[in-house]
Structures are given as structure tokens and as C-alpha cells.
Tab-separated table of C-alpha atoms in Angstrom:
chain	number	residue	atom	x	y	z
S	134	MET	CA	-33.626	9.408	9.602
S	135	PRO	CA	-30.657	7.790	8.660
S	136	VAL	CA	-27.331	9.330	9.978
S	137	PRO	CA	-24.766	10.745	8.277
S	138	THR	CA	-21.986	9.449	6.722
S	139	LEU	CA	-20.130	12.876	5.831
S	140	SER	CA	-20.360	15.881	7.407
S	141	MET	CA	-19.957	19.761	6.691
S	142	ASP	CA	-19.810	22.739	8.321
S	143	LYS	CA	-18.493	25.821	8.039
S	144	ARG	CA	-16.513	27.694	9.720
S	145	GLY	CA	-16.193	31.715	7.945
S	146	PRO	CA	-14.285	31.026	4.909
S	147	ILE	CA	-13.217	27.101	5.724
S	148	ALA	CA	-15.160	24.604	4.823
S	149	HIS	CA	-15.021	21.410	7.692
S	150	LEU	CA	-15.489	17.746	6.052
S	151	THR	CA	-15.624	15.158	8.218
S	152	LEU	CA	-15.882	11.418	8.302
S	153	ARG	CA	-18.310	9.720	10.933
S	154	ARG	CA	-18.067	6.176	11.166
S	155	PRO	CA	-15.955	5.425	13.507
S	156	GLU	CA	-17.300	1.911	14.581
S	157	SER	CA	-16.438	1.240	11.118
S	158	GLN	CA	-12.996	2.733	11.503
S	159	ASN	CA	-14.974	5.277	8.168
S	160	ALA	CA	-15.033	3.150	5.174
S	161	ILE	CA	-16.140	4.608	2.552
S	162	ASP	CA	-19.596	2.719	1.510
S	163	GLY	CA	-22.502	4.585	-1.563
S	164	ALA	CA	-24.104	6.632	1.052
S	165	LEU	CA	-20.711	8.342	1.957
S	166	LEU	CA	-19.481	8.835	-1.661
S	167	GLU	CA	-23.274	9.921	-2.640
S	168	GLU	CA	-22.471	12.966	0.544
S	169	LEU	CA	-19.223	13.579	-0.502
S	170	SER	CA	-20.448	14.709	-4.027
S	171	ARG	CA	-23.575	16.421	-3.255
S	172	ALA	CA	-21.267	18.528	-0.280
S	173	CYS	CA	-18.313	18.946	-2.968
S	174	GLU	CA	-21.289	20.392	-5.370
S	175	ALA	CA	-22.319	22.194	-2.476
S	176	ILE	CA	-18.879	23.890	-1.584
S	177	GLU	CA	-18.396	24.603	-5.548
S	178	VAL	CA	-20.881	27.204	-5.348
S	179	ASP	CA	-20.617	28.798	-2.339
S	180	ASP	CA	-18.343	32.043	-2.934
S	181	ASP	CA	-17.879	32.454	1.345
S	182	VAL	CA	-16.026	28.885	0.971
S	183	ARG	CA	-12.315	29.521	0.340
S	184	VAL	CA	-10.932	26.048	1.956
S	185	VAL	CA	-11.713	23.262	2.572
S	186	VAL	CA	-10.678	20.391	5.508
S	187	LEU	CA	-11.228	17.343	5.421
S	188	VAL	CA	-10.407	15.264	8.992
S	189	ALA	CA	-11.961	12.116	10.635
S	190	GLU	CA	-13.260	10.744	13.675
S	191	GLY	CA	-12.177	7.886	15.421
S	192	GLU	CA	-8.709	6.387	15.550
S	193	HIS	CA	-8.892	5.436	12.230
S	194	PHE	CA	-8.893	7.902	9.610
S	195	CYS	CA	-10.103	5.259	7.206
S	196	LEU	CA	-9.746	1.134	6.475
S	197	GLY	CA	-10.772	1.142	2.833
S	198	TRP	CA	-13.724	0.301	1.284
S	199	ASP	CA	-17.245	-0.948	2.533
S	200	ALA	CA	-16.949	-4.582	2.092
S	201	ALA	CA	-20.757	-4.347	0.703
S	202	LEU	CA	-19.521	-2.052	-1.863
S	203	LEU	CA	-16.568	-4.649	-3.010
S	204	ASP	CA	-19.695	-7.120	-4.251
S	205	ARG	CA	-19.676	-8.297	-6.553
S	206	GLU	CA	-23.653	-7.706	-7.007
S	207	SER	CA	-22.562	-4.224	-6.428
S	208	GLY	CA	-20.110	-3.263	-9.411
S	209	GLY	CA	-17.852	-1.837	-7.089
S	210	PRO	CA	-17.032	1.638	-6.539
S	211	PRO	CA	-18.135	3.997	-9.754
S	212	ALA	CA	-14.740	5.394	-11.985
S	213	ASP	CA	-12.544	7.926	-9.984
S	214	PRO	CA	-15.008	8.149	-7.133
S	215	PHE	CA	-13.194	11.166	-5.552
S	216	GLY	CA	-12.232	12.885	-7.931
S	217	CYS	CA	-15.268	15.613	-7.597
S	218	LEU	CA	-13.089	16.448	-4.671
S	219	ALA	CA	-9.724	16.508	-7.407
S	220	GLU	CA	-11.678	18.655	-8.638
S	221	LEU	CA	-12.841	21.417	-6.135
S	222	PRO	CA	-12.286	25.453	-7.298
S	223	ARG	CA	-10.634	25.546	-4.048
S	224	PRO	CA	-7.934	23.811	-2.711
S	225	VAL	CA	-8.643	20.256	0.471
S	226	VAL	CA	-6.835	20.317	3.190
S	227	CYS	CA	-6.610	16.778	4.571
S	228	ALA	CA	-5.055	14.944	7.536
S	229	VAL	CA	-4.975	11.524	8.212
S	230	GLN	CA	-4.830	9.344	11.759
S	231	GLY	CA	-4.087	6.123	12.883
S	232	ASP	CA	-4.235	3.752	9.077
S	233	THR	CA	-5.086	5.230	6.404
S	234	LEU	CA	-5.063	2.382	3.598
S	235	SER	CA	-7.150	1.327	0.484
S	236	ALA	CA	-9.544	4.291	-0.924
S	237	GLY	CA	-8.854	5.913	2.800
S	238	LEU	CA	-5.749	6.179	0.967
S	239	GLU	CA	-6.847	7.164	-2.190
S	240	LEU	CA	-9.418	9.659	-0.523
S	241	ALA	CA	-6.594	11.869	0.659
S	242	LEU	CA	-4.620	11.137	-2.312
S	243	ALA	CA	-7.722	13.568	-4.007
S	244	CYS	CA	-5.969	16.200	-1.499
S	245	ASP	CA	-4.249	19.242	-2.152
S	246	ILE	CA	-2.582	19.585	1.483
S	247	ARG	CA	-1.913	15.754	3.147
S	248	LEU	CA	-0.899	15.791	7.170
S	249	ALA	CA	-0.736	13.208	9.054
S	250	ALA	CA	-0.762	12.504	12.858
S	251	GLU	CA	2.636	10.834	14.096
S	252	ASP	CA	0.597	7.560	14.377
S	253	ALA	CA	-0.470	7.138	11.029
S	254	HIS	CA	-0.046	5.027	8.306
S	255	LEU	CA	-0.962	5.111	5.181
S	256	GLY	CA	-0.972	2.384	1.812
S	257	LEU	CA	-2.939	0.612	-0.524
S	258	PRO	CA	-2.932	-3.311	0.333
S	259	GLU	CA	-5.368	-4.164	-2.482
S	260	THR	CA	-2.399	-7.049	-4.355
S	261	LYS	CA	-2.317	-8.032	-0.547
S	262	LEU	CA	-6.340	-9.619	-1.493
S	263	GLY	CA	-6.064	-10.343	-5.264
S	264	ARG	CA	-7.032	-6.963	-6.233
S	265	VAL	CA	-6.454	-3.294	-8.180
S	266	PRO	CA	-6.615	0.189	-6.462
S	267	MET	CA	-9.929	1.125	-8.146
S	268	GLY	CA	-10.170	4.864	-6.664
S	269	GLY	CA	-7.185	6.697	-8.169
S	270	GLY	CA	-4.502	5.238	-6.562
S	271	SER	CA	-1.999	3.508	-8.620
S	272	GLN	CA	-2.395	7.685	-11.014
S	273	ARG	CA	-2.362	10.052	-7.895
S	274	LEU	CA	0.364	8.363	-5.549
S	275	ALA	CA	2.582	7.750	-8.686
S	276	ARG	CA	2.122	10.935	-10.142
S	277	LEU	CA	2.410	12.375	-6.080
S	278	VAL	CA	5.501	10.163	-5.161
S	279	GLY	CA	7.068	9.292	-8.938
S	280	ARG	CA	7.056	5.717	-10.018
S	281	GLY	CA	9.636	3.970	-8.647
S	282	LYS	CA	8.124	4.563	-4.896
S	283	ALA	CA	4.518	3.959	-6.497
S	284	LEU	CA	5.300	0.610	-7.290
S	285	GLU	CA	7.125	-0.758	-4.832
S	286	MET	CA	4.104	1.023	-2.174
S	287	ILE	CA	1.418	-0.781	-4.447
S	288	LEU	CA	2.923	-4.476	-5.542
S	289	THR	CA	3.942	-4.691	-1.800
S	290	GLY	CA	0.943	-3.455	-0.549
S	291	GLU	CA	3.434	-2.425	2.428
S	292	PRO	CA	2.275	0.522	4.230
S	293	VAL	CA	4.445	3.338	4.736
S	294	GLU	CA	4.678	5.308	8.566
S	295	ALA	CA	4.201	9.014	8.915
S	296	ARG	CA	7.761	9.767	9.113
S	297	GLU	CA	8.620	7.600	5.501
S	298	ALA	CA	5.256	9.395	4.413
S	299	LEU	CA	6.325	12.677	4.646
S	300	ARG	CA	10.410	11.976	3.424
S	301	ILE	CA	8.937	10.627	-0.217
S	302	GLY	CA	6.667	13.469	-0.603
S	303	LEU	CA	3.058	11.471	0.344
S	304	VAL	CA	2.438	14.153	3.267
S	305	SER	CA	3.342	17.349	3.888
S	306	ALA	CA	3.798	17.602	7.587
S	307	VAL	CA	3.723	15.135	10.605
S	308	ALA	CA	1.736	16.623	13.622
S	309	PRO	CA	1.249	15.106	16.863
S	310	THR	CA	-2.092	13.280	17.438
S	311	ASP	CA	-3.141	15.436	19.609
S	312	LYS	CA	-2.419	18.479	17.425
S	313	LEU	CA	-3.118	17.140	14.514
S	314	ALA	CA	-6.099	18.462	13.877
S	315	ALA	CA	-5.357	22.571	15.158
S	316	GLU	CA	-1.820	21.811	12.550
S	317	ALA	CA	-4.634	22.045	9.688
S	318	GLU	CA	-6.958	25.023	10.427
S	319	ALA	CA	-3.772	26.791	10.869
S	320	ILE	CA	-2.686	26.209	7.067
S	321	ALA	CA	-5.969	26.300	5.961
S	322	GLY	CA	-5.988	29.893	7.798
S	323	ARG	CA	-3.458	31.024	6.156
S	324	ILE	CA	-4.300	29.651	2.933
S	325	ALA	CA	-8.103	31.375	3.465
S	326	GLU	CA	-5.635	34.541	3.539
S	327	ARG	CA	-4.706	35.034	0.329
S	328	GLY	CA	-6.367	35.955	-2.498
S	329	PRO	CA	-8.885	33.751	-3.167
S	330	ILE	CA	-8.694	34.422	-7.162
S	331	ALA	CA	-4.880	34.129	-7.098
S	332	VAL	CA	-4.913	30.316	-4.683
S	333	ARG	CA	-7.800	29.114	-7.722
S	334	TYR	CA	-5.758	30.363	-9.965
S	335	ALA	CA	-2.351	28.450	-8.477
S	336	LYS	CA	-3.798	24.912	-8.212
S	337	GLU	CA	-5.330	25.334	-11.714
S	338	ALA	CA	-2.543	26.067	-12.677
S	339	ILE	CA	-0.902	23.196	-11.379
S	340	ASN	CA	-2.429	20.657	-11.569
S	341	ARG	CA	-3.554	20.820	-15.300
S	342	GLY	CA	0.128	21.955	-16.312
S	343	LEU	CA	1.675	19.527	-15.301
S	344	GLU	CA	-0.223	17.330	-17.632
S	345	MET	CA	1.209	19.904	-20.686
S	346	PRO	CA	4.618	19.624	-22.605
S	347	LEU	CA	6.270	22.266	-20.309
S	348	GLU	CA	6.160	24.839	-23.562
S	349	GLN	CA	2.432	25.051	-23.026
S	350	ALA	CA	2.360	24.336	-19.441
S	351	LEU	CA	4.350	27.968	-19.635
S	352	ARG	CA	1.612	29.649	-21.925
S	353	TYR	CA	-1.125	28.653	-19.947
S	354	GLU	CA	0.249	30.159	-16.634
S	355	THR	CA	0.928	33.128	-18.646
S	356	ASP	CA	-2.605	33.151	-19.885
S	357	LEU	CA	-3.848	33.345	-15.826
S	358	THR	CA	-1.685	35.791	-15.255
S	359	ILE	CA	-2.943	38.012	-17.325
S	360	ILE	CA	-6.268	37.526	-16.302
S	361	LEU	CA	-5.752	37.610	-12.851
S	362	GLN	CA	-4.003	40.711	-14.236
S	363	THR	CA	-8.055	42.641	-14.720
S	364	THR	CA	-9.420	41.576	-11.002
S	365	GLU	CA	-10.228	44.171	-8.062
S	366	ASP	CA	-7.941	41.653	-5.909
S	367	ARG	CA	-4.960	42.045	-8.146
S	368	ALA	CA	-5.664	45.559	-7.198
S	369	GLU	CA	-6.611	45.311	-3.940
S	370	GLY	CA	-3.543	42.839	-3.605
S	371	VAL	CA	-0.781	46.043	-5.054
S	372	ARG	CA	-2.341	49.183	-2.791
S	373	ALA	CA	-1.648	46.869	-0.048
S	374	PHE	CA	1.904	46.387	-0.587
S	375	LEU	CA	2.652	49.593	-0.796
S	376	LYS	CA	0.321	50.966	1.783
S	377	LYS	CA	2.851	48.487	3.656
S	378	ARG	CA	-0.770	46.798	5.451
S	379	LYS	CA	-2.554	43.599	4.862
S	380	PRO	CA	-4.210	42.918	1.898
S	381	LYS	CA	-8.711	42.537	2.068
S	382	PHE	CA	-9.177	40.621	-0.539
S	383	LYS	CA	-13.087	39.953	-2.263
S	384	GLY	CA	-12.801	37.101	-4.135
S	385	ARG	CA	-13.688	39.574	-7.315
């Protein structure tokens, strides 16, 4: 049987996805994209999963596309190859180490929260090779760090170090390499304790609202709030607050 290039395992309410091609610096090939799509489908229908953590084995998170996928005869990667991850209703926490380049950074950009090891370098070097980012990088990077910084990174093709990535908002935190996984797990654990419906709606409100005029986005936020008021979790949150105890959310 072929060795999977992406593994998934559940630990309580957290689903862990791991890139498992360290011998190729976790280069992204067609098999990995298929496995990622299947994993996202499984997570989407699993009500027990509240948060996803994405990590990679080896020294580097991912150095980009597998050469075979970029061969002219292969047709290249599909449009928005990491959209399945970006569109998950559950939050996705990504922890990157070493070099996180090209498709590696585009994969991380499809996640909701990014953490970086102190040794991480993040970039989209495609222009150095006469290409442009083809996995959503030109769009998601600009929406995250702003037009000016995205243009600088993509046009020069130069990566940024972890501390600079933190300064520009590309990552949320920087941690020692040996503590990176624990930091990602801690953040995921805190999210998993929150009301799962509220978390899902909050992610939806931000992601969809950014594409709307402010007035329309505010109405959308209000609509989600009204729907949330009818849930059991909302009532449980009120009861727990009044009784000064930890809420027991059920996702209903």
C-alpha cells in the first residue's frame, strides 16, 4: 500500500493533520492534495471535531510544489487547491517550522491562525523562477498583510523571517521550535472549549464580512447573532455565567 502523504488523527475535539513527506521537504503533490480534500470532507461531517491543527514532519514545513505537479503535461495544480481547508467551518491552526515557501506558505495562508518557529522563513519565491503564485498566495497574502507588503514579498520573491512575519501579521506568535507543537495545541485547546456554534459563526462573520460593504457585513453579523440566540449553547453560556461555572457546550 502507498504511504500516505498526509495523516489525520483525532484527539478529543481536535483533529490533527500532518504533512508526512519529510524526505522531500513535504513538497505538495497530487496525492497530498487528494488526501487533504478527503480529510476536509471527513472533518466537515464530524460534529465531534471543533478545531483542526496542521503541522508537518521534518526540518521544514514545506518547500513548495512537487516538480512533477508543475510539469506542463500534468496541467499543474487545480484552481484554489487549498480552498477545502479555508472553507472548513472549524477553525484551523497551523504551525510552521524551517522553510515555508511557495505552496507551503499558500497552504498556511488557507488556515485561520498561523504560528511560526523561531527558525521559520516564509515566502512566495515564484517570480525568481518566472512564475506567479498559483495556490491562492497573491490573494490571501494581500488580504492578510496588506497590498504593499504583499507586493514587496511577491515581486522580490524574498522570504521573511519569523519575527518579521509576526510584525506584519502573517503569523500570530513565534515560539522555540521544540515548543511550537505545544503552543499550537494550547491555542487549539482554548478554542475547543468555546461554544462551537459561536466559533463557527464568528469565523463565518469575519471571512464573509470582509468581502462585503461594511453596512451589509454588519447586518450579516446581526443575523448570525439572532440565529445564535435560539441555540442550547447560548442558553448554557448564560446559565454558566450567572452561576459562575464553566459552560458545558454541546454544539446545539
